[in-house]
């Protein structure tokens, strides 16, 4: 069993640094594109056998040290009563953006086993297939990032409308975050009960906030999710982009592993997070679009900045870019496997 990933999350010593990629399923893999010719993203999530297949594809092709369940951060919102579509090359678009307390009150808290049975079945299938080989990560979007999709009428990285709600209608904001936090906690717990061996909370766009706003408007909700999962015994990972100034606050939310994007050197990020917490990251995904020797140097630089300390999970600083050559992903796995020898 390659439990390197789980051991590194717990800051136990490992023979070599484990590696996996955010957004490793889909995107750049030709075998995924082939399946997408026949099935939409939503369909894949409703067909356990197909979901199993796309979850396994990057493990087979790249030999990464963890699988991540194929789903989307939007997946649990549909059973919560939200109607949306995922526009190609754009991202999720909500049909009726949330504006008022009534809109928030309409968000349901489903029984997750009944709401998304195909996803939970896919988890069981993946576990059976990967037993003794590769651990499976479950995930969800964090309350802030989901709230920003629900409020803005199109994907936005500066979160202006979202902040407007925080400042102008704080009671609506807090009710929304409260409901999302309960929903996400339940969805992650259901994934753990079905068999995922770690969970990652994606707060992709939280870097739009100042540390003070993060503390006031976001931290209590992300913390509630991590606290609610603490007793389940699986490592909890937390990731956002543009978070160099927020790393100490993200740490306070209580995850076991905090992700860093590429805008901050890994050693500096780890100092800010604290060496008593594991770190994940942080090669710039765009480096994989360049020449191999440059990529290798950059990857070795990330490894060197971990300074041999236990508790480093190698990853990109954000998801794999859609046009990344698969050969570069394969090469990167090899480089990290060989380490700094
Ligand atoms: O990591 C994995 O490989 C598992 C699957 C996964 C998907 N989305 C599948 C997907 C994961 C972990 C996600 C998370 C996700 N989704 C995030 C957080 C991570 C990040 O990148 O910041 C966010 C912000 C989303 C929202 C979202 N969904 C976006 C921005 C897009 C891209 C739109 C596009 O066409 O580029 C999606 C769609 C999506 N989710 C795709 C995949 C494979 C691509 C579209 C497709 O295949 O139809």
JSON list of C-alpha atoms in Angstrom, two decimals, residues 23 43-44 64 106 149 152 244 262-263 291 324 333:
[
{"chain": "A", "resi": 23, "resn": "UNK", "atom": "CA", "xyz": [-7.66, 18.62, -11.08]},
{"chain": "A", "resi": 43, "resn": "UNK", "atom": "CA", "xyz": [-23.83, 12.51, -16.10]},
{"chain": "A", "resi": 44, "resn": "UNK", "atom": "CA", "xyz": [-20.43, 11.19, -15.06]},
{"chain": "A", "resi": 64, "resn": "UNK", "atom": "CA", "xyz": [0.25, 9.60, -8.53]},
{"chain": "A", "resi": 106, "resn": "UNK", "atom": "CA", "xyz": [-34.83, 28.00, 0.39]},
{"chain": "A", "resi": 149, "resn": "UNK", "atom": "CA", "xyz": [-20.54, 31.36, -7.03]},
{"chain": "A", "resi": 152, "resn": "UNK", "atom": "CA", "xyz": [-22.18, 36.55, -8.40]},
{"chain": "A", "resi": 244, "resn": "UNK", "atom": "CA", "xyz": [0.06, 34.30, 0.97]},
{"chain": "A", "resi": 262, "resn": "UNK", "atom": "CA", "xyz": [2.90, 29.27, -6.22]},
{"chain": "A", "resi": 263, "resn": "UNK", "atom": "CA", "xyz": [2.98, 33.00, -5.48]},
{"chain": "A", "resi": 291, "resn": "UNK", "atom": "CA", "xyz": [10.46, 23.23, -21.34]},
{"chain": "A", "resi": 324, "resn": "UNK", "atom": "CA", "xyz": [-0.88, 20.77, -20.03]},
{"chain": "A", "resi": 333, "resn": "UNK", "atom": "CA", "xyz": [5.92, 12.58, -11.10]}
]
